[in-house]
Structure formats: structure tokens, C-alpha cells
Amino acid sequence: MKYALAALIVAVVACLPYQSNAAQQAVVDPLVSPRWEDMRKAFLADAPVVFDPAVQVISPANAENPMQVPVTIDATALGKVQEVVVFADFNPIVQVLRFFPDRAPAFLGFRIKLQQSSPVRAAVRTADGVWHVGGTWVNTVGGGCTAPSATGGSKEWQKRLNEVSGRQWSEGPNAGRVRLRIVHPMDTGLIAGTPAFFLEDIDFSDAAGRHLMRVQTYEPVAENPVFTLNLGPGGSEGVEASGRDNNGNTFRARIAP
Amino acid sequence: MKRLLFVALLAFSVAAPAADFDYGLVARKVAKDVYAFVGRTEDFTMANGGNIVNSGFIVAPKGVVVIDTGSSLRYGQQMRSAIAAIAVGKPIVLTINTHHHPDHFLGNQAFADAPFGALPETRQGIAADGNAFAENLFRLTGDWMKGTEVVAPTQSLIAGTIEIAGRKLRLIALGGHTGADLAVYDETTGSLFAGDLVFNGRAPTTPHADVATWLAALEKLEAVTRETGFATLVPGHGEISHDAAPIRQTRAWLMWLQNSMRESARAGLDMNEVLARPLPPEFADLPVAASEYRRSVGHLFPAAEQEALGNATLH
């Protein structure tokens, strides 16, 4: 009986090579970062995780300017998603932003500050509670989080704080695309004498007032943030954007096609 | 993979530079008493040690005028030896930095005992950003930079024709590649040292560029090449020429770049999409075009983007 049980276990294990490979894939970080386990614990806790090529994180392999590193997250291949969290393993402030696509597709373009070369990742939670993780290594000379903002030294930004410019494209290959720029120093708080001062929350709704997407932003988002949303050809009737920073300053703007 | 790459890099960095850090500088005769050192049309690497720049000197009756000093103390020292071998026994009467980029002034230490001049904004730029630039070059070229310290020019140069050590030089104060770019025209031989306002056979760099100002400066330099006495153009990077072709090439690149940024911004492209755009065929074979394009997107696209976005309605 004992032998039979052992034989059965061996048989079961032998039947599982595919699943055990799959399980292994889920935990081995394709970016080989020593920080991955910490990141997983901090952001994804005990939820199931898969590294998934359906989550595209586009960023230059070599970023010229560590204060303005472009990042595009495209998780539209996953269809409907609940939440996207973007983080950079080796940043002093790892969390970059979170966004909650509601009626908008799971696509967001923005720029970030990097303190040193780092993986930049997006973890995307689907309705089944699984986190789908994508990412890419970005090499940079660094210093992006501890260099003063370009306009911080002048009084100019104080006059223009939370000034919004934006546009929606109603035709062409980018029909339905929205681009929004907000004047804000996005101070990280890592420069002596300059407290953290950054946009925390931006909400997008369509012309009919239906909620499109909420974006929670953190210190590493680049100064004067620019966001790109893809609403598709059906969604080009204008967009309302509103937001606030951690000092309670608010903005509200209508972006017309 | 990363570890493997690191090992490969390590092997490369040990093997590549000449053990004696010799740039192999050879003074090329541009005209009578006018010489240039012509660097490679590459990016900074451990192999080239930063010898990617052109510098030069003019042997005046009573001394030598040096134009730019290269990318490191070693470069400056080797340049000075090469000058001494040609201008035997003549003192350095003036060293000029054409602008505040590190490949043009980090050899200054080797000439620090003689008068040193630049446009006022260049002097400020070297004093303010010199150390950061030097650190970056230590990172890119390693031990070629050993002992290099920033020395800022001590005199402000003013535009106009000056007579120095018995030779007439026209100092042309321009800008656009950086906030202040100085071109030097040797009236005697018609030799024009254009600094980095002109690149020849290498994509221009734009970290501090104002493209509109730069294009205006190219008009002025092209006018110099139409003067009867003009004979030779020494660009900041790339081969020496005897016509305005490198000016036209630099202009073509800048205009394409500017238009490309504007078109991309108007079409609603995100910066990553702009980076992914292919180079047009006319620039596809230009050395370092792909990497300079990518850098320039970072430098120039945000302004084009802002212009295209306009103001949203606030309420």
C-alpha cells in the first residue's frame, strides 16, 4: 500500500511538468531584478501573479534625460482590466502611478523621473484577481529624482500652476486620442528644503459625464506631466479632466476635439 | 544575460584603449600657419577616449592661438605637445573655447598658464555645468579622463575683428547649438573655425539647442563662405571642407528635425511613438544619426508638444 501511494505520487508529479513549468514562469522575474520579490510583496501581496507579454511597457532602453523618461503602458490586449500599477524597482520612490480604466481602454502614456537605471513595470489586475506583469529595463545616467525641477527656480510656475493644455484628435490614425499637459513642478521632496509637492489625482470623463479613467499620480511622474489616453474612434466627443495636488490645489478643464 | 554583458564590457574596456592613452593626434595643415586636429565621427567611447571633436590652432607671428582643447587633460597635453612641435618656441597667446560642451573645453588644464577666453555665456556655462559634464565623461571614457579638472576661461571675448600676436582674427558671436557659440575666422587665410554650429558627416547634437537661432547662425556662417577670401571650413565635428556643403547638411538635418517634431506633435504622437519613427533615407547612413535623433526627441519634442496642445478651456 505504501509503495502504491508513493508510486501514485510519482505518477501525479510526472503528469504535472507543464503546470509546474507554468508556476515557475510566474515567479521567475524575466528582468532579473534583485528587487522583484520586494516589489511583489509591496504591490501585489499574496495575489496570483503572471508575467504576461500582453502587458506592454514601452520605454527607451537608454533614456537620455532621467527627468523625462517616456513610458507607455498598453494592456488593451487583456480587454477589461480593474487597475494598473506602475513602479520602478530602483527608484527611491518606487511607485510611479496607478490608473483605473473605467470606460477607457487600458492605455496610458506619460513621463517619469528615474534616479538610476531600473526596471519599469506595470502590474495589471484583471477581474479574476490575477496580476499580469510586464516591464522593461531602462538605462539612464540617473539623478532624475534629486535634481531640482526645471522651473522650480523661477516664479513662473507659481503663476501657471495647474494650467492645463490639451487636445483631442477626432480623425486620422489617432482618432479618439487625448493628450493633456498640466503645469506642475512635481517636486519629489528629495531635494533639501523643497517639500514633496505633486499631483495626486486626475479624473477623466466624457462629454456626457460618464467616467472614463482615474489616474493616481505620485512623486516620480515627471514635471509638467503629459498624459496620452486612447479612447478610440467612438470616443472623440470631448473630455473633461479634473484633478488636485497634495496641497489641495485643483484644476478642471474641458478638452475639445 | 546582464552579467554576461557586464563581463563583455569589462573585457572590452580593458582591451580597447591603447595602454598609453595616446590619442594619436596629428596636426593637419588647413592653410599656411593654420592647423586642425580632426576627431572621429563617433560617440564617446572607452575606445576613442573622447577624440570625437575637432580642435585647432593658428600660428601668428608672435605666438599661437588655440581653438578648443578637446575632451580631457590628456587630450589637452597631447595637443599642446603637437602644437609645440610645429610652432617651435612660440608662446600660447590665447586659447579660445568656442562653446561650453565638454569635448571642447576639458583639455583646458593643459593651457591654463596662458590667456584664456570665451563668450561670457560660455564662461558661465563651463563654471556652472563643467563638473557634471566631466563626471559624465569619466563614466563614458573612463581612464582617458584621469586627472581632468574643469578650468573655466578667465576672459570674456567680444565679437569683432581683433589683432592678436600680429594676426587678424574675426570673432563671430552666434548661438543656437548652445546659448553662445563663437566662430573664429582667420582673415589671412580665409579659414573658418565654425565650432559645433557645423557638423560634417555626423548627425548634430542638440542638448542645449535652440533650432531657430541655430538656423539663423548658419545663414551668417554661409555668408562668410561667400566672401572672396574664404578658403576652408573647419566644422566642430567631421571632415574639413572648402565649401559650404557641411553648413547645408547641418541645416537640412535641423530643418528636418524641427519639422518632424512639429508634425509628430500635431499628429498627436506620444514621445515613445516619436522615438520609434524611422529616419528618412537621406539621413539613414549618416554616422550616429539614429542615436542623435533619439537624443534630440528628448531635447526638442516637449516644446513642439506644448505648441501643439494649446490651451484647454478652463472652467
Coordinates of C-alpha atoms in Angstrom, one line a residue:
Chain A
M1 CA 0.0 0.0 0.0
K2 CA 2.7 2.4 1.0
Y3 CA 4.6 1.6 -2.2
A4 CA 1.4 2.1 -4.2
L5 CA 0.9 5.5 -2.7
A6 CA 4.5 6.5 -3.5
A7 CA 4.0 5.3 -7.0
L8 CA 0.8 7.3 -7.3
I9 CA 2.6 10.4 -6.1
V10 CA 5.4 9.9 -8.6
A11 CA 2.8 9.4 -11.3
V12 CA 0.9 12.6 -10.3
V13 CA 4.1 14.6 -10.2
A14 CA 5.2 13.1 -13.6
C15 CA 1.9 14.2 -15.0
L16 CA 2.5 17.8 -13.9
P17 CA 5.5 19.0 -15.8
Y18 CA 3.5 21.5 -17.7
Q19 CA 1.8 23.1 -14.7
S20 CA 5.0 23.2 -12.7
N21 CA 6.7 25.0 -15.5
A22 CA 3.9 27.4 -15.7
A23 CA 4.1 28.0 -11.9
Q24 CA 7.8 28.6 -12.2
Q25 CA 7.3 31.1 -15.0
A26 CA 5.0 33.0 -12.8
V27 CA 7.7 33.6 -10.2
V28 CA 10.9 34.0 -12.2
D29 CA 11.4 37.6 -13.0
P30 CA 12.2 38.0 -16.7
L31 CA 14.0 41.3 -15.9
V32 CA 16.2 39.5 -13.3
S33 CA 15.9 42.3 -10.7
P34 CA 17.0 41.6 -7.1
R35 CA 14.2 43.9 -6.1
W36 CA 11.4 41.9 -7.7
E37 CA 10.4 39.9 -4.6
D38 CA 10.2 43.2 -2.6
M39 CA 8.1 44.8 -5.3
R40 CA 5.8 41.8 -5.4
K41 CA 5.3 41.8 -1.7
A42 CA 4.7 45.6 -1.6
F43 CA 2.3 45.9 -4.5
L44 CA 0.8 42.5 -5.2
A45 CA 0.9 40.9 -1.8
D46 CA -0.4 37.3 -1.9
A47 CA -2.4 37.7 -5.1
P48 CA -1.6 35.4 -8.0
V49 CA 0.9 36.8 -10.4
V50 CA 1.9 36.0 -14.0
F51 CA 4.4 37.7 -16.2
D52 CA 2.4 38.4 -19.3
P53 CA 3.5 39.7 -22.7
A54 CA 0.0 41.1 -23.1
V55 CA 1.1 43.9 -20.8
Q56 CA 3.3 46.2 -22.9
V57 CA 5.6 48.6 -21.2
I58 CA 7.3 50.8 -23.8
S59 CA 10.3 52.9 -22.7
P60 CA 13.7 53.6 -24.3
A61 CA 16.4 51.1 -23.4
N62 CA 18.7 54.2 -22.9
A63 CA 16.9 57.2 -21.6
E64 CA 18.8 60.4 -22.5
N65 CA 17.1 62.6 -19.9
P66 CA 16.4 61.0 -16.5
M67 CA 13.9 63.7 -15.6
Q68 CA 11.7 63.0 -18.6
V69 CA 11.7 59.3 -19.4
P70 CA 8.7 58.4 -21.6
V71 CA 6.7 55.4 -20.6
T72 CA 3.7 54.0 -22.5
I73 CA 1.5 51.3 -20.9
D74 CA -0.6 49.2 -23.2
A75 CA -2.7 46.5 -21.6
T76 CA -5.5 46.6 -24.1
A77 CA -4.8 43.0 -25.2
L78 CA -6.2 41.9 -21.8
G79 CA -9.5 43.5 -22.5
K80 CA -11.3 44.8 -19.4
V81 CA -9.0 45.4 -16.5
Q82 CA -9.5 46.7 -13.0
E83 CA -6.4 48.5 -12.1
V84 CA -2.8 49.2 -13.3
V85 CA 0.1 50.0 -11.0
V86 CA 3.3 51.3 -12.4
F87 CA 6.6 51.1 -10.4
A88 CA 10.3 51.3 -10.9
D89 CA 12.3 48.8 -8.8
F90 CA 15.3 51.0 -8.2
N91 CA 13.7 54.4 -7.7
P92 CA 14.0 56.0 -4.2
I93 CA 10.2 56.4 -4.6
V94 CA 9.2 53.2 -6.4
Q95 CA 5.5 53.8 -7.0
V96 CA 5.0 56.0 -10.1
L97 CA 1.3 55.9 -10.7
R98 CA -1.9 53.8 -10.6
F99 CA -4.7 54.1 -13.1
F100 CA -8.2 52.6 -13.1
P101 CA -9.5 52.4 -16.6
D102 CA -13.3 52.5 -16.4
R103 CA -14.8 53.1 -19.8
A104 CA -11.4 54.0 -21.3
P105 CA -9.1 51.3 -22.7
A106 CA -6.1 50.2 -20.5
F107 CA -3.7 52.5 -22.3
L108 CA -1.7 55.4 -20.8
G109 CA 1.3 57.4 -21.9
F110 CA 3.3 59.6 -19.5
R111 CA 6.9 60.5 -18.5
I112 CA 8.7 59.8 -15.3
K113 CA 11.9 60.7 -13.3
L114 CA 14.4 57.9 -12.8
Q115 CA 17.2 58.1 -10.2
Q116 CA 19.2 55.3 -11.7
S117 CA 18.9 52.5 -14.2
S118 CA 15.9 50.4 -13.3
P119 CA 13.2 48.1 -14.5
V120 CA 10.0 50.0 -15.1
R121 CA 6.9 47.7 -14.7
A122 CA 3.2 47.7 -14.9
A123 CA 1.1 45.2 -13.0
V124 CA -2.4 44.9 -14.3
R125 CA -5.2 43.4 -12.2
T126 CA -8.0 41.6 -14.1
A127 CA -11.4 40.8 -12.7
D128 CA -10.3 37.3 -11.6
G129 CA -7.8 38.9 -9.2
V130 CA -4.7 37.9 -11.2
W131 CA -1.9 40.5 -11.6
H132 CA -0.5 40.4 -15.1
V133 CA 3.0 41.9 -15.1
G134 CA 5.0 43.5 -17.9
G135 CA 8.1 45.6 -17.8
T136 CA 11.4 46.7 -19.4
W137 CA 14.8 47.8 -18.3
V138 CA 15.7 51.5 -18.7
N139 CA 19.3 52.6 -18.5
T140 CA 20.0 56.1 -17.6
V141 CA 22.7 58.3 -16.2
G142 CA 20.3 58.9 -13.3
G143 CA 19.7 61.7 -10.8
G144 CA 16.2 62.4 -12.0
C145 CA 14.6 62.4 -8.6
T146 CA 17.1 64.6 -6.8
A147 CA 17.6 67.2 -9.5
P148 CA 15.6 70.4 -8.9
S149 CA 12.6 70.8 -11.3
A150 CA 13.5 72.9 -14.4
T151 CA 11.0 75.7 -13.5
G152 CA 11.3 75.3 -9.7
G153 CA 13.9 78.0 -9.5
S154 CA 11.7 80.6 -11.2
K155 CA 8.5 82.2 -10.1
E156 CA 6.9 81.4 -13.4
W157 CA 5.3 78.1 -12.4
Q158 CA 3.6 79.6 -9.4
K159 CA 1.6 81.8 -11.8
R160 CA 0.9 78.9 -14.1
L161 CA 0.4 76.1 -11.6
N162 CA -2.2 73.6 -12.7
E163 CA -2.6 75.4 -16.0
V164 CA -3.9 72.7 -18.4
S165 CA -3.3 72.4 -22.1
G166 CA -4.7 69.6 -24.1
R167 CA -6.3 68.3 -27.3
Q168 CA -8.3 65.5 -28.6
W169 CA -7.8 64.1 -32.1
S170 CA -11.1 63.3 -33.9
E171 CA -9.7 61.9 -37.1
G172 CA -6.6 60.2 -38.6
P173 CA -4.8 57.2 -37.2
N174 CA -5.0 58.6 -33.7
A175 CA -8.8 59.4 -33.7
G176 CA -10.1 59.4 -30.1
R177 CA -6.7 60.1 -28.6
V178 CA -6.5 62.7 -25.8
R179 CA -3.3 64.4 -24.8
L180 CA -3.2 66.5 -21.6
R181 CA -0.4 68.6 -20.1
I182 CA -0.6 70.1 -16.6
V183 CA 1.9 72.7 -15.4
H184 CA 3.2 71.3 -12.1
P185 CA 6.7 71.1 -10.6
M186 CA 6.0 67.5 -9.3
D187 CA 8.7 68.0 -6.5
T188 CA 9.8 64.7 -5.1
G189 CA 10.7 66.0 -1.6
L190 CA 14.2 64.6 -2.1
I191 CA 15.8 67.9 -2.5
A192 CA 16.8 69.7 0.7
G193 CA 14.3 72.5 1.6
T194 CA 11.8 71.6 -1.1
P195 CA 8.9 69.5 0.3
A196 CA 7.1 66.9 -1.8
F197 CA 4.6 68.8 -4.0
F198 CA 2.9 66.7 -6.6
L199 CA -0.4 66.0 -8.4
E200 CA -2.2 63.1 -6.7
D201 CA -5.4 62.5 -8.6
I202 CA -6.7 63.1 -12.1
D203 CA -10.1 62.1 -13.3
F204 CA -11.3 61.9 -16.9
S205 CA -15.0 61.8 -18.0
D206 CA -16.6 62.1 -21.4
A207 CA -18.8 64.9 -22.7
A208 CA -21.9 63.1 -21.3
G209 CA -20.3 63.0 -17.8
R210 CA -19.6 59.3 -17.9
H211 CA -16.4 58.3 -16.0
L212 CA -13.5 57.2 -18.3
M213 CA -10.4 56.8 -16.1
R214 CA -8.9 57.8 -12.8
V215 CA -5.2 58.3 -12.5
Q216 CA -3.4 58.4 -9.1
T217 CA -0.1 60.0 -9.6
Y218 CA 3.0 60.0 -7.3
E219 CA 6.2 61.9 -7.0
P220 CA 8.2 60.2 -9.8
V221 CA 5.8 61.4 -12.5
A222 CA 7.9 64.0 -14.5
E223 CA 7.5 67.7 -14.1
N224 CA 4.7 69.3 -16.2
P225 CA 3.1 65.9 -16.7
V226 CA 1.8 65.0 -20.1
F227 CA -0.8 62.1 -20.4
T228 CA -1.9 60.3 -23.5
L229 CA -5.2 58.3 -23.5
N230 CA -6.6 56.4 -26.4
L231 CA -10.4 56.5 -26.3
G232 CA -10.8 55.0 -29.8
P233 CA -12.7 56.5 -32.8
G234 CA -16.0 56.3 -30.8
G235 CA -14.8 58.5 -28.0
S236 CA -14.0 61.7 -29.7
E237 CA -16.7 64.0 -28.4
G238 CA -14.6 65.9 -25.9
V239 CA -13.3 65.1 -22.5
E240 CA -13.5 66.7 -19.0
A241 CA -10.4 66.4 -16.9
S242 CA -10.1 67.4 -13.2
G243 CA -7.5 66.9 -10.6
R244 CA -5.8 68.0 -7.4
D245 CA -2.4 68.0 -5.9
N246 CA -1.2 67.1 -2.3
N247 CA -1.6 70.8 -1.3
G248 CA -5.3 70.9 -2.3
N249 CA -4.8 72.9 -5.5
T250 CA -7.3 71.8 -8.1
F251 CA -7.9 72.1 -11.8
R252 CA -10.8 71.4 -14.1
A253 CA -10.6 71.6 -17.9
R254 CA -12.6 70.7 -21.0
I255 CA -10.6 69.2 -23.8
A256 CA -12.4 69.7 -27.1
P257 CA -11.8 67.8 -30.2
Chain B
M1 CA 22.5 37.8 -19.6
K2 CA 23.2 41.0 -17.8
R3 CA 26.1 39.5 -16.0
L4 CA 27.4 38.2 -19.3
L5 CA 27.1 41.7 -20.8
F6 CA 29.0 43.2 -17.9
V7 CA 31.8 40.7 -18.3
A8 CA 31.9 41.5 -22.0
L9 CA 32.0 45.2 -21.3
L10 CA 34.8 44.8 -18.8
A11 CA 36.8 42.8 -21.3
F12 CA 36.2 45.5 -23.8
S13 CA 37.1 48.4 -21.6
V14 CA 40.4 46.8 -20.6
A15 CA 41.4 45.7 -24.1
A16 CA 40.1 48.6 -26.2
P17 CA 42.1 51.8 -25.2
A18 CA 45.7 52.0 -26.1
A19 CA 47.7 51.2 -22.9
D20 CA 49.4 54.6 -23.0
F21 CA 46.2 56.6 -23.7
D22 CA 47.6 58.1 -26.8
Y23 CA 45.0 59.9 -28.9
G24 CA 47.4 59.8 -31.9
L25 CA 46.7 63.5 -32.5
V26 CA 48.1 64.6 -35.9
A27 CA 48.0 68.3 -36.7
R28 CA 46.6 68.7 -40.2
K29 CA 47.6 71.7 -42.2
V30 CA 44.4 73.6 -43.1
A31 CA 46.2 76.6 -44.6
K32 CA 49.5 78.4 -44.1
D33 CA 50.1 78.5 -40.3
V34 CA 46.6 77.1 -39.7
Y35 CA 46.2 73.6 -38.3
A36 CA 43.4 71.3 -37.1
F37 CA 43.1 68.0 -35.2
V38 CA 40.2 66.1 -36.7
G39 CA 38.4 63.6 -34.4
R40 CA 36.3 60.6 -35.3
T41 CA 32.6 60.9 -36.2
E42 CA 31.5 58.7 -33.3
D43 CA 30.0 59.0 -29.8
F44 CA 32.2 59.0 -26.7
T45 CA 33.5 55.5 -26.1
M46 CA 36.2 53.8 -24.0
A47 CA 38.0 53.1 -27.2
N48 CA 38.1 56.6 -28.7
G49 CA 38.6 58.3 -25.3
G50 CA 36.6 61.3 -26.4
N51 CA 38.6 62.0 -29.5
I52 CA 35.4 62.8 -31.5
V53 CA 36.0 66.5 -31.8
N54 CA 37.9 69.0 -33.9
S55 CA 40.3 71.4 -32.4
G56 CA 42.9 73.7 -34.0
F57 CA 45.5 76.4 -33.8
I58 CA 46.8 79.4 -35.7
V59 CA 50.5 80.2 -35.6
A60 CA 50.6 84.0 -35.5
P61 CA 53.9 85.9 -35.9
K62 CA 54.2 86.4 -32.2
G63 CA 52.5 83.4 -30.7
V64 CA 49.9 80.7 -31.1
V65 CA 46.1 81.0 -30.8
V66 CA 44.4 77.7 -29.8
I67 CA 40.8 77.0 -30.7
D68 CA 39.2 74.4 -28.3
T69 CA 41.1 72.0 -26.2
G70 CA 39.5 68.6 -26.6
S71 CA 37.8 66.2 -24.2
S72 CA 40.3 65.6 -21.4
L73 CA 43.6 66.6 -19.7
R74 CA 45.4 64.0 -21.7
Y75 CA 43.9 65.4 -24.9
G76 CA 45.0 68.9 -24.0
Q77 CA 48.5 67.8 -23.1
Q78 CA 49.0 65.8 -26.3
M79 CA 47.5 68.7 -28.3
R80 CA 50.0 71.1 -26.7
S81 CA 52.9 68.8 -27.5
A82 CA 51.8 68.6 -31.1
I83 CA 51.5 72.4 -31.2
A84 CA 54.9 72.9 -29.7
A85 CA 56.5 70.6 -32.3
I86 CA 55.1 72.8 -35.1
A87 CA 55.2 76.3 -33.6
V88 CA 58.7 75.8 -32.1
G89 CA 59.5 78.2 -29.3
K90 CA 56.3 80.3 -29.7
P91 CA 54.2 81.0 -26.6
I92 CA 50.4 80.4 -26.5
V93 CA 48.9 83.9 -26.6
L94 CA 45.3 83.0 -26.4
T95 CA 43.2 79.8 -26.0
I96 CA 39.5 80.0 -27.0
N97 CA 36.6 77.8 -26.1
T98 CA 34.0 78.0 -28.8
H99 CA 31.2 76.9 -26.5
H100 CA 30.5 75.1 -23.2
H101 CA 30.4 71.5 -24.3
P102 CA 32.9 69.1 -22.6
D103 CA 34.7 67.8 -25.7
H104 CA 35.7 71.4 -26.4
F105 CA 37.0 72.5 -23.0
L106 CA 38.1 69.6 -20.8
G107 CA 41.6 69.9 -22.1
N108 CA 41.8 73.5 -20.7
Q109 CA 44.1 72.5 -17.9
A110 CA 47.0 71.9 -20.3
F111 CA 46.7 75.6 -21.4
A112 CA 45.8 77.2 -18.1
D113 CA 49.1 79.1 -17.9
A114 CA 48.2 81.3 -20.9
P115 CA 45.4 83.8 -21.5
F116 CA 42.0 82.1 -21.9
G117 CA 38.9 83.5 -23.5
A118 CA 35.3 82.6 -24.4
L119 CA 32.0 84.4 -24.8
P120 CA 30.5 85.4 -21.4
E121 CA 27.7 82.9 -21.5
T122 CA 30.2 80.1 -22.4
R123 CA 32.3 81.1 -19.3
Q124 CA 29.2 80.9 -17.1
G125 CA 28.2 77.6 -18.7
I126 CA 31.6 76.0 -18.0
A127 CA 31.6 77.3 -14.5
A128 CA 28.1 76.0 -13.8
D129 CA 27.9 72.7 -15.7
G130 CA 31.5 71.8 -16.2
N131 CA 31.8 69.3 -13.3
A132 CA 28.6 67.5 -14.3
F133 CA 29.9 67.2 -17.8
A134 CA 33.2 65.9 -16.6
E135 CA 31.6 63.3 -14.4
N136 CA 29.6 62.1 -17.4
L137 CA 32.8 61.8 -19.5
F138 CA 34.5 59.8 -16.7
R139 CA 31.6 57.4 -17.0
L140 CA 31.8 57.2 -20.8
T141 CA 35.5 57.2 -21.4
G142 CA 37.0 56.0 -18.1
D143 CA 40.7 56.4 -17.5
W144 CA 41.2 58.6 -20.5
M145 CA 39.8 61.3 -18.2
K146 CA 42.4 60.6 -15.4
G147 CA 43.4 63.9 -13.7
T148 CA 41.0 66.0 -15.7
E149 CA 39.6 69.0 -13.8
V150 CA 37.4 71.8 -15.0
V151 CA 39.2 75.1 -15.8
A152 CA 36.9 77.9 -16.9
P153 CA 38.2 80.6 -19.3
T154 CA 39.2 83.8 -17.5
Q155 CA 38.5 86.5 -20.1
S156 CA 35.3 87.4 -21.9
L157 CA 35.7 87.7 -25.7
I158 CA 33.7 90.3 -27.6
A159 CA 32.6 89.9 -31.2
G160 CA 34.6 91.8 -33.8
T161 CA 37.9 91.7 -35.6
I162 CA 40.9 91.7 -33.3
E163 CA 44.6 91.7 -33.9
I164 CA 46.4 89.2 -31.8
A165 CA 50.1 88.4 -31.9
G166 CA 50.3 90.1 -35.3
R167 CA 47.3 88.2 -36.9
K168 CA 43.8 89.5 -37.7
L169 CA 41.1 87.2 -36.4
R170 CA 37.3 87.8 -36.7
L171 CA 35.4 86.6 -33.7
I172 CA 31.8 85.9 -34.7
A173 CA 29.4 85.6 -31.8
L174 CA 26.5 83.4 -32.6
G175 CA 24.3 80.9 -30.8
G176 CA 21.8 78.1 -31.3
H177 CA 23.9 75.0 -30.8
T178 CA 24.3 76.3 -27.2
G179 CA 23.4 79.7 -25.7
A180 CA 26.6 81.1 -27.0
D181 CA 28.7 79.8 -29.9
L182 CA 31.8 81.5 -31.2
A183 CA 33.1 81.1 -34.7
V184 CA 36.6 82.2 -35.5
Y185 CA 37.6 83.4 -38.9
D186 CA 41.3 83.8 -39.8
E187 CA 41.3 86.8 -42.2
T188 CA 44.8 86.0 -43.5
T189 CA 44.0 82.6 -44.9
G190 CA 40.2 82.6 -45.1
S191 CA 39.9 79.7 -42.6
L192 CA 36.6 79.5 -40.7
F193 CA 36.5 77.6 -37.4
A194 CA 32.8 77.1 -37.1
G195 CA 32.7 75.2 -33.7
D196 CA 29.6 73.0 -33.3
L197 CA 27.4 75.2 -35.3
V198 CA 28.6 73.0 -38.2
F199 CA 28.8 69.2 -38.3
N200 CA 30.1 67.4 -41.3
G201 CA 29.3 63.7 -42.0
R202 CA 27.9 63.3 -38.4
A203 CA 24.5 64.0 -37.0
P204 CA 24.4 67.2 -35.0
T205 CA 23.9 67.1 -31.2
T206 CA 21.2 69.2 -29.6
P207 CA 21.2 69.1 -25.8
H208 CA 21.3 72.9 -25.5
A209 CA 20.0 73.8 -28.9
D210 CA 17.6 76.5 -30.0
V211 CA 16.9 75.4 -33.5
A212 CA 15.6 78.7 -34.9
T213 CA 18.7 80.6 -33.5
W214 CA 21.0 77.9 -34.9
L215 CA 19.5 78.2 -38.4
A216 CA 20.0 81.9 -38.3
A217 CA 23.6 81.4 -37.3
L218 CA 24.1 79.1 -40.2
E219 CA 22.9 81.9 -42.6
K220 CA 25.6 84.1 -41.1
L221 CA 28.3 81.4 -41.5
E222 CA 27.3 80.7 -45.0
A223 CA 27.6 84.4 -45.8
V224 CA 31.2 84.2 -44.6
T225 CA 31.9 81.3 -47.1
R226 CA 30.7 83.6 -49.9
E227 CA 33.4 86.2 -49.1
T228 CA 36.1 86.3 -51.7
G229 CA 38.9 85.4 -49.2
F230 CA 37.1 82.3 -47.9
A231 CA 39.1 79.0 -48.4
T232 CA 38.4 76.5 -45.7
L233 CA 35.8 75.4 -43.2
V234 CA 36.7 73.5 -40.0
P235 CA 33.5 72.1 -38.5
G236 CA 33.2 71.2 -34.8
H237 CA 32.9 67.6 -35.8
G238 CA 33.8 65.8 -39.1
E239 CA 35.9 66.5 -42.1
I240 CA 37.4 69.8 -43.1
S241 CA 35.8 71.2 -46.3
H242 CA 36.5 74.0 -48.8
D243 CA 32.9 74.9 -49.4
A244 CA 29.6 75.4 -47.6
A245 CA 28.3 71.8 -48.0
P246 CA 28.6 70.9 -44.3
I247 CA 26.6 74.1 -43.5
R248 CA 23.9 72.9 -45.8
Q249 CA 24.0 69.4 -44.4
T250 CA 23.7 70.7 -40.8
R251 CA 20.8 73.0 -41.9
A252 CA 19.0 70.1 -43.7
W253 CA 19.2 67.9 -40.5
L254 CA 18.0 70.7 -38.3
M255 CA 15.1 71.6 -40.5
W256 CA 14.0 68.0 -40.8
L257 CA 14.3 67.6 -37.1
Q258 CA 12.2 70.7 -36.4
N259 CA 9.5 69.7 -38.9
S260 CA 9.5 66.2 -37.7
M261 CA 8.9 67.3 -34.1
R262 CA 6.1 69.6 -35.1
E263 CA 4.4 67.1 -37.4
S264 CA 4.6 64.4 -34.7
A265 CA 3.2 66.7 -32.1
R266 CA 0.3 67.8 -34.4
A267 CA -0.5 64.2 -35.2
G268 CA -0.9 63.5 -31.5
L269 CA 2.1 61.2 -31.1
D270 CA 3.3 60.2 -27.7
M271 CA 7.1 60.6 -27.1
N272 CA 7.7 56.9 -27.4
E273 CA 6.0 56.9 -30.8
V274 CA 8.1 59.8 -31.9
L275 CA 11.3 57.9 -30.8
A276 CA 10.1 54.9 -32.9
R277 CA 9.8 56.9 -36.2
P278 CA 12.3 55.7 -38.8
L279 CA 15.0 58.1 -40.2
P280 CA 14.4 59.4 -43.7
P281 CA 16.5 57.8 -46.4
E282 CA 18.7 60.9 -46.8
F283 CA 20.0 60.5 -43.2
A284 CA 19.9 56.7 -42.9
D285 CA 23.6 56.3 -43.5
L286 CA 24.8 59.4 -41.6
P287 CA 27.0 58.4 -38.7
V288 CA 25.3 58.3 -35.3
A289 CA 22.1 59.6 -36.8
A290 CA 19.9 57.1 -35.0
S291 CA 21.3 57.8 -31.6
E292 CA 21.3 61.6 -32.1
Y293 CA 17.7 61.5 -33.4
R294 CA 16.7 59.7 -30.2
R295 CA 18.5 62.2 -28.0
S296 CA 17.1 65.1 -29.9
V297 CA 13.5 63.9 -29.4
G298 CA 14.1 64.2 -25.7
H299 CA 15.5 67.7 -26.1
L300 CA 13.1 69.1 -28.6
F301 CA 9.8 67.3 -28.6
P302 CA 8.4 68.7 -25.3
A303 CA 8.4 72.2 -26.7
A304 CA 6.8 71.1 -30.0
E305 CA 4.3 69.2 -28.0
Q306 CA 3.4 72.2 -25.9
E307 CA 2.9 74.3 -29.0
A308 CA 0.6 71.7 -30.5
L309 CA -1.5 71.1 -27.4
G310 CA -2.7 74.7 -27.0
N311 CA -4.9 75.7 -24.1
A312 CA -7.8 73.7 -22.8
T313 CA -10.9 75.6 -21.8
L314 CA -10.7 76.2 -18.1
H315 CA -13.9 76.3 -16.0

